[in-house]
Every structure is written in C-alpha cells, then in structure tokens.
CSV table of C-alpha atoms in Angstrom, one decimal:
chain,number,residue,atom,x,y,z
A,1,MET,CA,0.0,0.0,0.0
A,2,GLU,CA,1.4,3.4,-1.0
A,3,THR,CA,1.9,6.0,1.6
A,4,LEU,CA,2.3,9.8,1.1
A,5,GLN,CA,5.9,10.8,1.5
A,6,TYR,CA,7.8,13.7,0.0
A,7,THR,CA,11.6,13.9,0.0
A,8,ASN,CA,14.1,16.7,-0.3
A,9,GLY,CA,15.1,17.2,-4.0
A,10,TRP,CA,18.7,17.8,-3.3
A,11,LEU,CA,19.3,14.3,-2.1
A,12,ASN,CA,21.2,12.0,-4.5
A,13,LEU,CA,21.8,14.6,-7.2
A,14,ASN,CA,24.9,14.1,-9.2
A,15,GLU,CA,27.4,16.9,-9.9
A,16,ASP,CA,26.2,17.5,-13.5
A,17,ARG,CA,22.6,18.1,-12.3
A,18,ILE,CA,23.8,20.5,-9.6
A,19,ASN,CA,25.8,22.5,-12.1
A,20,GLU,CA,22.8,22.6,-14.4
A,21,ILE,CA,20.7,24.0,-11.6
A,22,ASN,CA,23.2,26.6,-10.6
A,23,GLN,CA,23.7,27.8,-14.2
A,24,PHE,CA,19.9,28.0,-14.7
A,25,CYS,CA,19.7,30.1,-11.6
A,26,GLU,CA,22.3,32.5,-12.8
A,27,ASP,CA,20.1,33.2,-15.8
A,28,TYR,CA,17.2,33.7,-13.3
A,29,LYS,CA,19.2,36.2,-11.3
A,30,HIS,CA,19.7,38.2,-14.5
A,31,PHE,CA,16.0,38.2,-15.2
A,32,LEU,CA,15.2,39.4,-11.6
A,33,ASN,CA,17.9,42.1,-11.8
A,34,LYS,CA,16.7,43.5,-15.1
A,35,GLY,CA,12.9,43.0,-14.7
A,36,LYS,CA,11.9,44.8,-11.4
A,37,THR,CA,8.7,46.2,-13.0
A,38,GLU,CA,6.0,44.9,-15.2
A,39,ARG,CA,7.1,47.0,-18.2
A,40,GLN,CA,10.7,45.9,-17.8
A,41,CYS,CA,9.6,42.2,-17.6
A,42,VAL,CA,7.5,42.5,-20.8
A,43,ALA,CA,10.3,44.3,-22.7
A,44,LEU,CA,12.8,41.6,-21.5
A,45,CYS,CA,10.5,38.8,-22.5
A,46,VAL,CA,9.8,40.2,-25.9
A,47,LYS,CA,13.5,40.6,-26.6
A,48,GLN,CA,14.3,37.1,-25.6
A,49,ALA,CA,11.2,35.7,-27.4
A,50,GLU,CA,12.2,37.3,-30.7
A,51,GLU,CA,15.7,35.8,-30.3
A,52,LYS,CA,14.0,32.4,-30.0
A,53,GLY,CA,12.0,32.9,-33.2
A,54,PHE,CA,8.7,34.3,-31.9
A,55,ARG,CA,7.0,37.0,-33.9
A,56,PRO,CA,4.1,39.4,-33.2
A,57,ILE,CA,0.6,38.2,-34.1
A,58,SER,CA,0.3,41.0,-36.6
A,59,GLU,CA,2.7,39.1,-38.9
A,60,PHE,CA,0.5,36.0,-39.2
A,61,LYS,CA,-2.6,35.7,-41.4
A,62,GLN,CA,-2.8,32.0,-41.0
A,63,LEU,CA,-1.5,29.9,-38.1
A,64,ASN,CA,0.0,26.4,-38.5
A,65,PRO,CA,1.5,23.9,-36.1
A,66,GLY,CA,4.9,25.0,-34.8
A,67,ASP,CA,4.2,28.7,-35.4
A,68,LYS,CA,5.6,30.9,-32.5
A,69,VAL,CA,3.7,34.1,-31.9
A,70,TYR,CA,3.4,36.7,-29.2
A,71,PHE,CA,0.9,39.3,-28.0
A,72,VAL,CA,1.6,42.4,-25.9
A,73,ASN,CA,-1.1,44.3,-24.0
A,74,ARG,CA,-0.3,47.9,-23.0
A,75,LYS,CA,3.3,47.0,-22.3
A,76,LYS,CA,2.3,45.1,-19.1
A,77,ASN,CA,1.0,41.8,-20.4
A,78,VAL,CA,2.7,39.4,-22.7
A,79,ALA,CA,1.4,36.1,-24.1
A,80,LEU,CA,3.8,33.7,-25.9
A,81,VAL,CA,2.2,31.0,-28.0
A,82,VAL,CA,3.5,27.9,-29.7
A,83,VAL,CA,0.8,26.5,-32.0
A,84,GLY,CA,0.1,22.8,-31.5
A,85,LYS,CA,-0.7,19.9,-33.8
A,86,GLN,CA,-4.4,19.7,-32.7
A,87,PRO,CA,-6.9,22.4,-33.7
A,88,ILE,CA,-6.8,25.3,-31.3
A,89,SER,CA,-10.5,25.0,-30.9
A,90,ASP,CA,-9.9,21.6,-29.2
A,91,GLY,CA,-8.3,23.4,-26.2
A,92,ILE,CA,-5.1,25.2,-25.1
A,93,ARG,CA,-2.5,24.6,-22.3
A,94,TYR,CA,-2.0,27.8,-20.4
A,95,VAL,CA,0.6,28.5,-17.8
A,96,VAL,CA,-0.3,31.9,-16.3
A,97,SER,CA,2.0,33.9,-13.9
A,98,HIS,CA,2.0,37.4,-12.7
A,99,ILE,CA,4.8,39.9,-13.1
A,100,ASP,CA,3.7,42.6,-10.7
A,101,SER,CA,5.1,42.6,-7.1
A,102,PRO,CA,4.5,44.6,-3.9
A,103,ARG,CA,6.2,48.0,-4.0
A,104,LEU,CA,5.9,51.7,-3.3
A,105,ASP,CA,4.3,53.9,-6.0
A,106,LEU,CA,4.9,57.7,-6.2
A,107,LYS,CA,1.8,59.7,-5.7
A,108,PRO,CA,0.7,62.0,-8.6
A,109,SER,CA,2.0,65.1,-6.8
A,110,PRO,CA,4.8,63.6,-4.7
A,111,ILE,CA,7.5,66.1,-4.1
A,112,TYR,CA,7.6,68.6,-1.2
A,113,GLU,CA,10.1,70.1,1.3
A,114,LYS,CA,10.1,69.9,5.1
A,115,SER,CA,12.9,70.6,7.6
A,116,GLU,CA,15.1,71.6,4.6
A,117,LEU,CA,14.9,68.1,3.1
A,118,ALA,CA,13.1,67.2,-0.2
A,119,LEU,CA,10.8,64.2,0.1
A,120,MET,CA,8.4,62.3,-2.1
A,121,ARG,CA,5.1,60.8,-0.9
A,122,THR,CA,4.3,57.3,-1.9
A,123,HIS,CA,1.3,54.9,-1.9
A,124,TYR,CA,2.1,51.2,-1.3
A,125,TYR,CA,1.0,48.7,-3.8
A,126,GLY,CA,0.0,45.2,-2.7
A,127,GLY,CA,0.2,43.6,0.7
A,128,ILE,CA,3.4,44.7,2.5
A,129,LYS,CA,4.7,44.9,6.0
A,130,LYS,CA,5.3,48.6,5.9
A,131,TYR,CA,8.1,48.7,8.5
A,132,GLN,CA,10.3,46.4,6.2
A,133,TRP,CA,10.7,49.2,3.7
A,134,ALA,CA,12.3,51.8,6.0
A,135,SER,CA,16.0,52.4,6.4
A,136,ARG,CA,17.0,50.4,3.4
A,137,PRO,CA,18.3,51.5,0.0
A,138,LEU,CA,15.5,51.9,-2.6
A,139,ALA,CA,15.7,52.4,-6.4
A,140,LEU,CA,13.3,54.5,-8.5
A,141,HIS,CA,12.0,52.7,-11.7
A,142,GLY,CA,9.4,53.6,-14.2
A,143,ILE,CA,8.3,56.0,-17.0
A,144,VAL,CA,7.2,59.6,-17.3
A,145,ALA,CA,4.8,60.3,-20.1
A,146,THR,CA,5.1,64.0,-20.9
A,147,LYS,CA,2.3,66.2,-22.4
A,148,SER,CA,4.4,66.6,-25.5
A,149,GLY,CA,4.2,62.8,-26.2
A,150,ARG,CA,7.6,61.7,-25.0
A,151,ASN,CA,8.0,58.6,-22.8
A,152,VAL,CA,11.0,59.0,-20.5
A,153,ASP,CA,12.4,55.8,-18.9
A,154,ILE,CA,13.9,56.3,-15.5
A,155,VAL,CA,16.0,54.0,-13.4
A,156,ILE,CA,17.9,55.5,-10.5
A,157,GLY,CA,19.6,53.5,-7.8
A,158,GLU,CA,20.7,50.3,-9.5
A,159,ASP,CA,24.1,51.3,-10.9
A,160,PRO,CA,26.8,51.4,-8.2
A,161,GLN,CA,27.5,55.0,-9.1
A,162,ASP,CA,23.8,56.0,-8.7
A,163,PRO,CA,22.3,57.6,-5.6
A,164,VAL,CA,19.6,55.6,-3.8
A,165,PHE,CA,16.6,56.6,-1.8
A,166,THR,CA,15.4,55.7,1.7
A,167,ILE,CA,12.6,56.1,4.2
A,168,PRO,CA,14.1,57.5,7.4
A,169,ASP,CA,13.1,55.4,10.4
A,170,LEU,CA,13.0,56.7,14.0
A,171,LEU,CA,16.0,55.9,16.3
A,172,PRO,CA,15.2,53.5,19.2
A,173,HIS,CA,16.1,56.2,21.7
A,174,LEU,CA,13.1,58.3,20.7
A,175,ASP,CA,10.5,55.8,19.6
A,176,LYS,CA,8.9,54.9,22.9
A,177,LYS,CA,5.7,56.9,22.5
A,178,VAL,CA,5.6,57.4,18.8
A,179,GLN,CA,6.2,53.8,17.6
A,180,ARG,CA,6.5,51.2,20.3
A,181,GLU,CA,2.9,51.5,21.4
A,182,ARG,CA,1.7,50.9,17.8
A,183,THR,CA,0.7,47.5,16.4
A,184,ALA,CA,3.1,45.9,13.9
A,185,ALA,CA,0.8,47.0,11.1
A,186,GLU,CA,1.3,50.7,12.1
A,187,VAL,CA,5.0,50.8,13.2
A,188,LEU,CA,5.1,52.8,10.0
A,189,LYS,CA,1.8,54.2,8.7
A,190,GLY,CA,1.0,54.5,5.0
A,191,GLU,CA,1.5,58.2,5.0
A,192,GLU,CA,4.9,57.9,6.7
A,193,LEU,CA,6.3,55.9,3.7
A,194,GLN,CA,8.1,59.0,2.3
A,195,ILE,CA,11.5,58.9,0.7
A,196,ILE,CA,14.3,61.4,1.0
A,197,VAL,CA,15.3,62.7,-2.4
A,198,GLY,CA,17.5,65.8,-1.6
A,199,SER,CA,19.1,67.9,1.0
A,200,ILE,CA,21.1,70.7,-0.8
A,201,PRO,CA,19.4,74.1,-1.2
A,202,MET,CA,19.8,75.9,-4.5
A,203,GLU,CA,21.0,79.5,-4.6
A,204,VAL,CA,18.2,81.5,-6.3
A,205,ASN,CA,17.5,85.2,-6.6
A,206,ASP,CA,13.7,84.7,-6.8
A,207,ASP,CA,12.1,85.6,-3.4
A,208,LYS,CA,9.0,83.6,-4.5
A,209,ILE,CA,10.9,80.3,-4.3
A,210,LYS,CA,10.8,79.4,-0.7
A,211,ASP,CA,11.6,75.6,-0.9
A,212,LYS,CA,15.1,75.8,-2.2
A,213,VAL,CA,15.9,72.1,-1.8
A,214,LYS,CA,12.8,71.0,-3.7
A,215,HIS,CA,13.6,73.6,-6.4
A,216,HIS,CA,17.1,72.1,-6.7
A,217,ILE,CA,15.7,68.6,-7.2
A,218,LEU,CA,13.2,69.7,-9.8
A,219,THR,CA,16.0,71.6,-11.6
A,220,LYS,CA,18.2,68.5,-11.7
A,221,LEU,CA,15.3,66.4,-13.0
A,222,PHE,CA,14.6,68.9,-15.8
A,223,GLU,CA,18.3,69.1,-16.7
A,224,LYS,CA,18.7,65.3,-17.0
A,225,TYR,CA,15.2,64.2,-18.2
A,226,GLU,CA,13.4,67.3,-19.4
A,227,ILE,CA,10.5,66.6,-17.1
A,228,SER,CA,8.8,69.1,-14.8
A,229,GLU,CA,6.6,68.9,-11.7
A,230,PRO,CA,3.3,68.5,-13.6
A,231,ASP,CA,4.7,65.5,-15.5
A,232,PHE,CA,4.5,63.4,-12.3
A,233,ILE,CA,0.7,63.3,-12.8
A,234,SER,CA,1.2,61.2,-16.0
A,235,ALA,CA,4.0,59.0,-14.6
A,236,GLU,CA,4.3,55.4,-13.4
A,237,LEU,CA,7.2,55.6,-11.0
A,238,MET,CA,7.8,53.1,-8.3
A,239,LEU,CA,10.3,52.4,-5.5
A,240,VAL,CA,11.8,48.9,-5.3
A,241,PRO,CA,14.7,47.5,-3.3
A,242,ALA,CA,18.0,48.5,-4.8
A,243,GLY,CA,20.5,45.8,-5.5
A,244,GLU,CA,20.8,42.4,-7.1
A,245,ALA,CA,19.7,38.8,-6.4
A,246,ARG,CA,22.1,36.9,-4.2
A,247,ASP,CA,22.9,33.4,-3.1
A,248,VAL,CA,21.9,32.7,0.5
A,249,GLY,CA,23.6,30.3,2.9
A,250,ILE,CA,27.1,28.9,3.1
A,251,ASP,CA,26.0,26.1,0.7
A,252,GLY,CA,24.4,28.6,-1.7
A,253,GLY,CA,21.3,26.4,-2.0
A,254,LEU,CA,18.9,29.3,-1.6
A,255,LEU,CA,18.4,32.4,-3.7
A,256,GLY,CA,17.3,35.7,-2.2
A,257,ALA,CA,15.8,38.6,-4.2
A,258,TYR,CA,13.0,41.1,-4.5
A,259,GLY,CA,10.0,40.2,-6.7
A,260,GLN,CA,10.2,36.4,-6.7
A,261,ASP,CA,6.5,36.4,-6.1
A,262,ASP,CA,5.8,35.8,-8.9
A,263,ARG,CA,8.7,36.3,-11.3
A,264,ILE,CA,10.0,32.9,-10.2
A,265,CYS,CA,7.1,31.3,-12.1
A,266,ALA,CA,7.2,33.9,-14.9
A,267,PHE,CA,10.9,33.1,-15.7
A,268,THR,CA,10.5,29.3,-15.5
A,269,SER,CA,7.4,29.2,-17.6
A,270,LEU,CA,9.1,31.5,-20.1
A,271,GLU,CA,12.1,29.3,-20.4
A,272,ALA,CA,9.8,26.2,-20.7
A,273,ILE,CA,7.9,27.6,-23.7
A,274,PHE,CA,11.2,28.6,-25.3
A,275,ASP,CA,12.3,25.0,-25.2
A,276,ILE,CA,9.3,23.3,-26.9
A,277,ALA,CA,9.0,22.6,-30.6
A,278,VAL,CA,5.5,21.4,-31.8
A,279,PRO,CA,3.3,20.4,-28.9
A,280,GLU,CA,0.1,18.3,-29.2
A,281,GLN,CA,-2.1,21.1,-27.9
A,282,THR,CA,-1.3,24.8,-28.4
A,283,ALA,CA,0.9,26.1,-25.5
A,284,VAL,CA,0.5,29.6,-24.0
A,285,CYS,CA,2.8,31.3,-21.5
A,286,PHE,CA,0.7,34.3,-20.3
A,287,LEU,CA,2.3,36.9,-18.0
A,288,VAL,CA,-0.2,39.2,-16.3
A,289,ASP,CA,-0.3,42.3,-14.2
A,290,LYS,CA,-2.2,43.6,-11.1
A,291,GLU,CA,-2.5,40.3,-9.3
A,292,GLU,CA,-1.2,41.9,-6.1
A,293,ILE,CA,-4.2,44.2,-6.0
A,294,GLY,CA,-6.9,41.8,-7.1
A,295,SER,CA,-6.2,41.3,-10.8
A,296,SER,CA,-8.2,44.4,-11.7
A,297,GLY,CA,-7.9,46.9,-14.6
A,298,SER,CA,-7.3,46.3,-18.3
A,299,THR,CA,-3.9,44.5,-17.6
A,300,GLY,CA,-5.1,42.3,-14.8
A,301,LEU,CA,-6.6,38.8,-15.4
A,302,GLU,CA,-10.0,40.1,-14.4
A,303,SER,CA,-10.0,41.9,-17.8
A,304,ARG,CA,-11.0,40.0,-20.9
A,305,TYR,CA,-7.6,40.1,-22.6
A,306,LEU,CA,-7.3,36.3,-22.4
A,307,GLU,CA,-10.5,36.1,-24.5
A,308,TYR,CA,-9.1,38.7,-26.9
A,309,PHE,CA,-5.8,36.9,-27.8
A,310,THR,CA,-7.4,33.4,-27.7
A,311,GLY,CA,-10.0,34.8,-30.2
A,312,GLU,CA,-7.3,36.1,-32.4
A,313,LEU,CA,-5.6,32.7,-32.5
A,314,LEU,CA,-8.9,31.0,-33.4
A,315,ILE,CA,-9.7,33.5,-36.1
A,316,ARG,CA,-6.3,32.9,-37.7
A,317,GLN,CA,-6.8,29.2,-37.8
A,318,LEU,CA,-10.5,28.9,-38.5
A,319,GLY,CA,-11.0,32.0,-40.7
A,320,ASN,CA,-14.7,32.6,-41.7
A,321,GLN,CA,-15.7,29.4,-39.8
A,322,TYR,CA,-15.1,31.1,-36.4
A,323,ASN,CA,-17.9,31.9,-34.1
A,324,ASP,CA,-18.2,32.8,-30.4
A,325,GLN,CA,-19.3,29.3,-29.3
A,326,MET,CA,-16.0,27.9,-30.6
A,327,MET,CA,-14.2,30.3,-28.2
A,328,ARG,CA,-16.3,29.1,-25.3
A,329,ARG,CA,-15.8,25.5,-26.3
A,330,CYS,CA,-12.0,26.0,-26.7
A,331,LEU,CA,-11.7,27.5,-23.2
A,332,TRP,CA,-13.9,24.9,-21.6
A,333,GLN,CA,-11.6,22.2,-23.0
A,334,SER,CA,-8.4,23.9,-22.0
A,335,TYR,CA,-6.1,23.2,-19.1
A,336,ALA,CA,-4.2,25.7,-17.0
A,337,LEU,CA,-1.5,26.0,-14.3
A,338,SER,CA,-2.0,29.2,-12.3
A,339,SER,CA,1.7,29.3,-11.6
A,340,ASP,CA,2.0,31.2,-8.4
A,341,VAL,CA,4.0,30.8,-5.2
A,342,ASN,CA,3.0,29.1,-1.9
A,343,ALA,CA,3.9,29.9,1.7
A,344,GLY,CA,6.9,27.7,2.5
A,345,LEU,CA,7.2,26.3,6.0
A,346,ASN,CA,8.9,28.9,8.1
A,347,PRO,CA,11.1,27.4,10.8
A,348,LEU,CA,10.7,30.5,13.1
A,349,PHE,CA,6.9,30.5,12.9
A,350,GLU,CA,5.8,26.9,12.4
A,351,SER,CA,2.7,27.6,14.5
A,352,VAL,CA,0.9,29.4,11.7
A,353,HIS,CA,1.3,26.4,9.4
A,354,ASP,CA,-0.5,23.0,9.3
A,355,VAL,CA,2.9,21.3,9.1
A,356,GLN,CA,1.4,18.1,7.6
A,357,ASN,CA,0.0,20.2,4.7
A,358,ALA,CA,2.7,22.8,4.4
A,359,SER,CA,5.1,23.1,1.5
A,360,LYS,CA,8.8,23.1,2.0
A,361,LEU,CA,11.8,24.7,0.2
A,362,GLY,CA,13.7,22.1,-1.8
A,363,TYR,CA,10.8,19.7,-2.3
A,364,GLY,CA,9.9,20.8,-5.8
A,365,LEU,CA,6.8,22.1,-7.5
A,366,VAL,CA,3.9,22.9,-5.1
A,367,LEU,CA,0.4,21.9,-6.2
A,368,THR,CA,-2.2,23.9,-4.2
A,369,LYS,CA,-5.6,22.5,-4.7
A,370,TYR,CA,-7.3,25.5,-3.2
A,371,THR,CA,-6.3,28.9,-1.7
A,372,GLY,CA,-8.7,31.5,-0.3
A,373,HIS,CA,-9.4,32.4,3.3
A,374,GLY,CA,-11.8,31.2,6.0
A,375,GLY,CA,-14.2,28.8,4.3
A,376,LYS,CA,-12.1,28.8,1.0
A,377,ALA,CA,-13.6,32.2,0.1
A,378,GLY,CA,-12.3,33.6,-3.2
A,379,SER,CA,-10.7,30.3,-4.2
A,380,ASN,CA,-10.6,28.1,-7.2
A,381,ASP,CA,-10.9,24.5,-5.9
A,382,ALA,CA,-9.4,22.2,-8.5
A,383,ASP,CA,-11.4,19.1,-9.5
A,384,ALA,CA,-10.1,15.8,-8.1
A,385,GLU,CA,-9.8,14.3,-11.6
A,386,TYR,CA,-7.5,17.1,-12.8
A,387,VAL,CA,-5.3,16.8,-9.7
A,388,ALA,CA,-5.0,13.0,-10.3
A,389,ALA,CA,-4.1,13.6,-14.0
A,390,LEU,CA,-1.3,16.0,-12.9
A,391,ARG,CA,0.0,13.5,-10.3
A,392,ARG,CA,0.2,10.9,-13.0
A,393,MET,CA,1.9,13.2,-15.4
A,394,PHE,CA,4.6,14.5,-13.0
A,395,ASP,CA,5.3,11.1,-11.5
A,396,ASP,CA,5.7,9.5,-15.0
A,397,LYS,CA,8.2,12.2,-15.9
A,398,GLU,CA,10.0,12.0,-12.5
A,399,ILE,CA,9.1,15.6,-11.6
A,400,LYS,CA,9.5,16.4,-7.9
A,401,TRP,CA,6.2,17.8,-6.5
A,402,GLN,CA,4.4,18.3,-3.2
A,403,SER,CA,1.1,19.6,-2.1
A,404,GLY,CA,0.7,22.8,-0.1
A,405,LEU,CA,-1.7,25.2,1.6
A,406,LEU,CA,-1.5,28.8,2.7
A,407,GLY,CA,-1.3,28.2,6.4
A,408,LYS,CA,-3.8,26.9,9.0
A,409,VAL,CA,-7.5,27.3,8.6
A,410,ASP,CA,-8.6,30.8,10.0
A,411,GLU,CA,-4.9,31.9,10.3
A,412,GLY,CA,-5.1,34.0,7.2
A,413,GLY,CA,-4.9,33.0,3.6
A,414,GLY,CA,-4.7,34.5,0.2
A,415,GLY,CA,-5.6,34.2,-3.4
A,416,THR,CA,-4.2,33.9,-7.0
A,417,VAL,CA,-5.4,34.3,-10.5
A,418,ALA,CA,-6.7,30.8,-10.6
A,419,LYS,CA,-10.4,31.8,-10.0
A,420,TYR,CA,-10.3,34.1,-13.1
A,421,LEU,CA,-9.1,31.2,-15.3
A,422,ALA,CA,-11.7,28.8,-13.8
A,423,HIS,CA,-14.3,31.5,-14.6
A,424,TYR,CA,-14.0,30.5,-18.3
A,425,GLY,CA,-14.3,26.8,-17.5
A,426,ILE,CA,-10.6,26.2,-17.9
A,427,ASN,CA,-9.4,23.2,-15.7
A,428,THR,CA,-7.1,25.1,-13.3
A,429,ILE,CA,-4.9,24.5,-10.3
A,430,ASP,CA,-2.2,26.6,-8.6
A,431,ALA,CA,1.3,25.2,-9.2
A,432,GLY,CA,4.4,27.1,-8.2
A,433,ALA,CA,7.3,27.3,-5.8
A,434,ALA,CA,7.4,27.6,-2.0
A,435,LEU,CA,8.9,30.9,-0.7
A,436,LEU,CA,10.0,32.2,2.6
A,437,SER,CA,9.6,35.9,3.5
A,438,MET,CA,7.0,36.3,0.8
A,439,HIS,CA,6.0,39.9,0.0
A,440,SER,CA,9.1,41.2,1.7
A,441,PRO,CA,11.9,43.2,0.0
A,442,PHE,CA,14.0,40.0,0.1
A,443,GLU,CA,12.2,36.8,-0.7
A,444,LEU,CA,13.8,33.3,-0.4
A,445,SER,CA,13.5,30.4,-2.8
A,446,SER,CA,15.3,27.1,-3.3
A,447,LYS,CA,17.5,26.7,-6.4
A,448,PHE,CA,16.4,23.2,-6.8
A,449,ASP,CA,12.7,24.3,-6.9
A,450,ILE,CA,13.5,26.9,-9.5
A,451,HIS,CA,14.8,24.4,-11.9
A,452,GLU,CA,12.2,21.8,-11.1
A,453,LEU,CA,9.5,24.4,-11.9
A,454,TYR,CA,11.0,24.8,-15.4
A,455,LYS,CA,10.9,21.1,-15.9
A,456,ALA,CA,7.3,20.8,-14.7
A,457,TYR,CA,6.0,23.6,-16.9
A,458,LYS,CA,7.8,22.1,-19.9
A,459,VAL,CA,6.2,18.7,-19.3
A,460,PHE,CA,2.8,20.3,-18.9
A,461,PHE,CA,3.1,22.1,-22.2
A,462,ILE,CA,4.1,19.0,-24.2
A,463,ASP,CA,2.5,16.0,-22.4
A,464,SER,CA,-0.7,14.5,-23.9
A,465,ILE,CA,-2.2,13.3,-20.7
A,466,LYS,CA,-5.8,14.3,-19.9
A,467,PRO,CA,-8.0,13.7,-17.0
A,468,THR,CA,-10.8,11.1,-17.3
A,469,GLU,CA,-13.8,12.7,-19.0
A,470,TYR,CA,-16.3,14.0,-16.4
C-alpha cells in the first residue's frame, strides 16, 4: 500500500545536475535584476522571445503547427504562443503567472520640502509589511509620459554610481511613545512611507521660491530628463529594493531577491515555452499584471484580454468558420496551471502552518488544490480528476512535486489568478514554488525548486495526458 511521503530534492543529485541547476539560476538572477517592474519584464520577455523565433501576431494571417507568436497588452502583459498539432478549438494549455510585485508607487503630486529636506510621498502597492521598507536603499524605476508625447524611462539606484533613496526610520532612543505602542501594522503608517530625495538648497534670486531644496531637485530632473513637476501626474514611478539577487547560505542552495512572487514562475514558464517545438495542444505562457491588488484593470486577469488573444488565435486558424461558441468550447476544453507561489514552512513561525500540509523549500513544485481564506472564500478549488491527472503526469516524468496550503484554517490565507481562469471553465490548479519571507523586500527560494518548476512547466506544455472525462 502506497503512503504519502515527500523527500528533499537535493538528495542523491549528481554533480552535473547540480551544475545545471546553478547555471539555470544565474540566468534567473539576471531576469530578476533587469525586470523589477511589469514594463521591464515585458520588454525583456519580448526581446528574448524574438531571439527564439517568436513574432508578433500581426505578422500572421494563418496559423500552422509550430508557429511561434506573441501578444503584448499595454506593455504590461505578454502572451507567448506555440501552435500545436491539434486544432486550437480543441483546447489550449495555459501557464499563467503574474509579473507585478509589492512596491511603493509615487503619488501623482509627490515632491515637497520639510525641515530643509526634499521628500516624495508614496502609496504602497499590494500587501506589504510597511516597516520592512524603512532604512533600506531603494531604487526608482518607471516611466514619465510628458504632455508633448515623450515617454521617459527612469532607473535611479541600480548602478553602483547612482544615488539611492530611503525612508528615514526613528531611532530607538526616541521611539517609545511614537512607535513602540503601535501595532506591527502601524509601526510605519502608510502616509509615513516617504522617501528622502534631496538635501542641498539651491542658490536662487527669486524671493517667491521658498523651498530651495525642492527647487534644486526639480531643476536637476529637468536638466537630465526634461521633465517638470506637472509631469509626475502622468507617470508610473515606483520604489523597489535596490541591489541584485544573491545566493543565500554557506552552501548557496537558496536564492534571495526582490520580486520572486511571482517572477520565479514567470521566468521558469518563459524558459519552458522557449524549449518546446510542436506540442500536441497549443501552448501559451501568459504573464499578467495587477495580481497583487486583485487582478483588476485592463492589464489584470479580471480583464478580458485572455479572450481577446485566444479569439485572435482561433480566427487565424479557422477564418470565416469562427464563431463565439467555438471560443467558449475552446476555453472549456483547456487546461491551466495558475503558476503562483506558496507559503513555505517557516522554521521560526511553524505555529501558523499546518505542518502536515505545508510546502517546503527544496521539495519541488507545489500543487495547491485551493487557496482562499476562511471557508475557502475567493478560491478556485481544483477538480479531483484534474489533480489526479497531474499527479500521473509528473510522476511519470519524475518531476518532484508536493502539495501545499496557505497556512492553518482561519490563520489568514490569500488568493491567486486561478479563479479568473476557472471562470472560463478552464481546468485550473495553482502550481508554483514555496517561498520564505513572501512579500518582503528579500524573498527566499530554493534553487532546486526553480529548476524543477521549469521542468514541470515544460512537461505540462508537451504531455498529452488528460483527466478522465467528467
């Protein structure tokens, strides 16, 4: 009789496999370092995709097996497609990840001066512990769209010669009444997440200019980027942790970096689709935005962009025979991995986990049958037949996998994009990596898991296994 037993993936690996894992993770570090925002990720993905032979959908009038195409939505979504041998109308294999991460966004009118320091006001994006963002070097990334029609790309704080930004915390000698009596959620309040951007006043002869440090900063921004204060209104500028991804631990088995939720799944699914030729079913790697704030907006999965690009695929294969019911049938016969991360078992806080059902770093892909909170609220709950089919598929291909949950019942919880995929009738389950320190400025993953995710997604794209009809 078979018993449930997961084992650590590092056991019994030969030197060649370890070297393969380490090299793969060096490429992953590069992806994390260069793709700290959604726009940067999309630009990086498109560049790499074109090098691998993918072309924009606009270049195709008719789609044939083996064609490699891509779609871009407002520079924040990208869908990479490899057309399969079977008709697209018979179903698609989607691996869907999100490329947004928690951060600090500049407010539309951010800059002001106080106590002869220039500061900028921010609004946090996604679920963060606000105190983790103080007294650490931050980099400014994003674009400014000027009234004249120019888009100005800005990255300040990543080059070793760049200045960085920071939120000044209060020294422990003076925090007794102001901070220590606050709850952890309010050690720093949202309106206190303000970055220092300047300290040198500018010599001016105009008596109307009172804030000389602020004026100095605006002058320098205009000299370098030709942007002025009103241009912040039409900007997307965000603060992210400055610095690069690093190995963690004396043995180097872990990788620490900002934004691994969920770029760990984005990178591995991207690499997987690059490495397939002509799958049985059409394969789609779809990278989306806005998951951290509920998948809303025209670039989140709550939008209908998945329908849009799937319809474009069907039209280019079916021509005048296409109708809307074919779209619905295609989606209902499709399979998806909502490739998102899981809360790895934290050795310092085991009490919040159901240890028997918790995922662990180094144990491979995590299958999460349901997420949500309380009574599974806001969750997709994967069908038993679909879970069984994936178990067979991964076991047959010797892919290390484990099951996982987001903590004890009533302890908290969370959600992913899975429910938005299931809304279309797509067979869907969450499948990603276990992380420690999730949503922090420095998240931890296992190098073994990173490479195993890539292998799992590749198998999913090309394997012909299907659940029993039901």
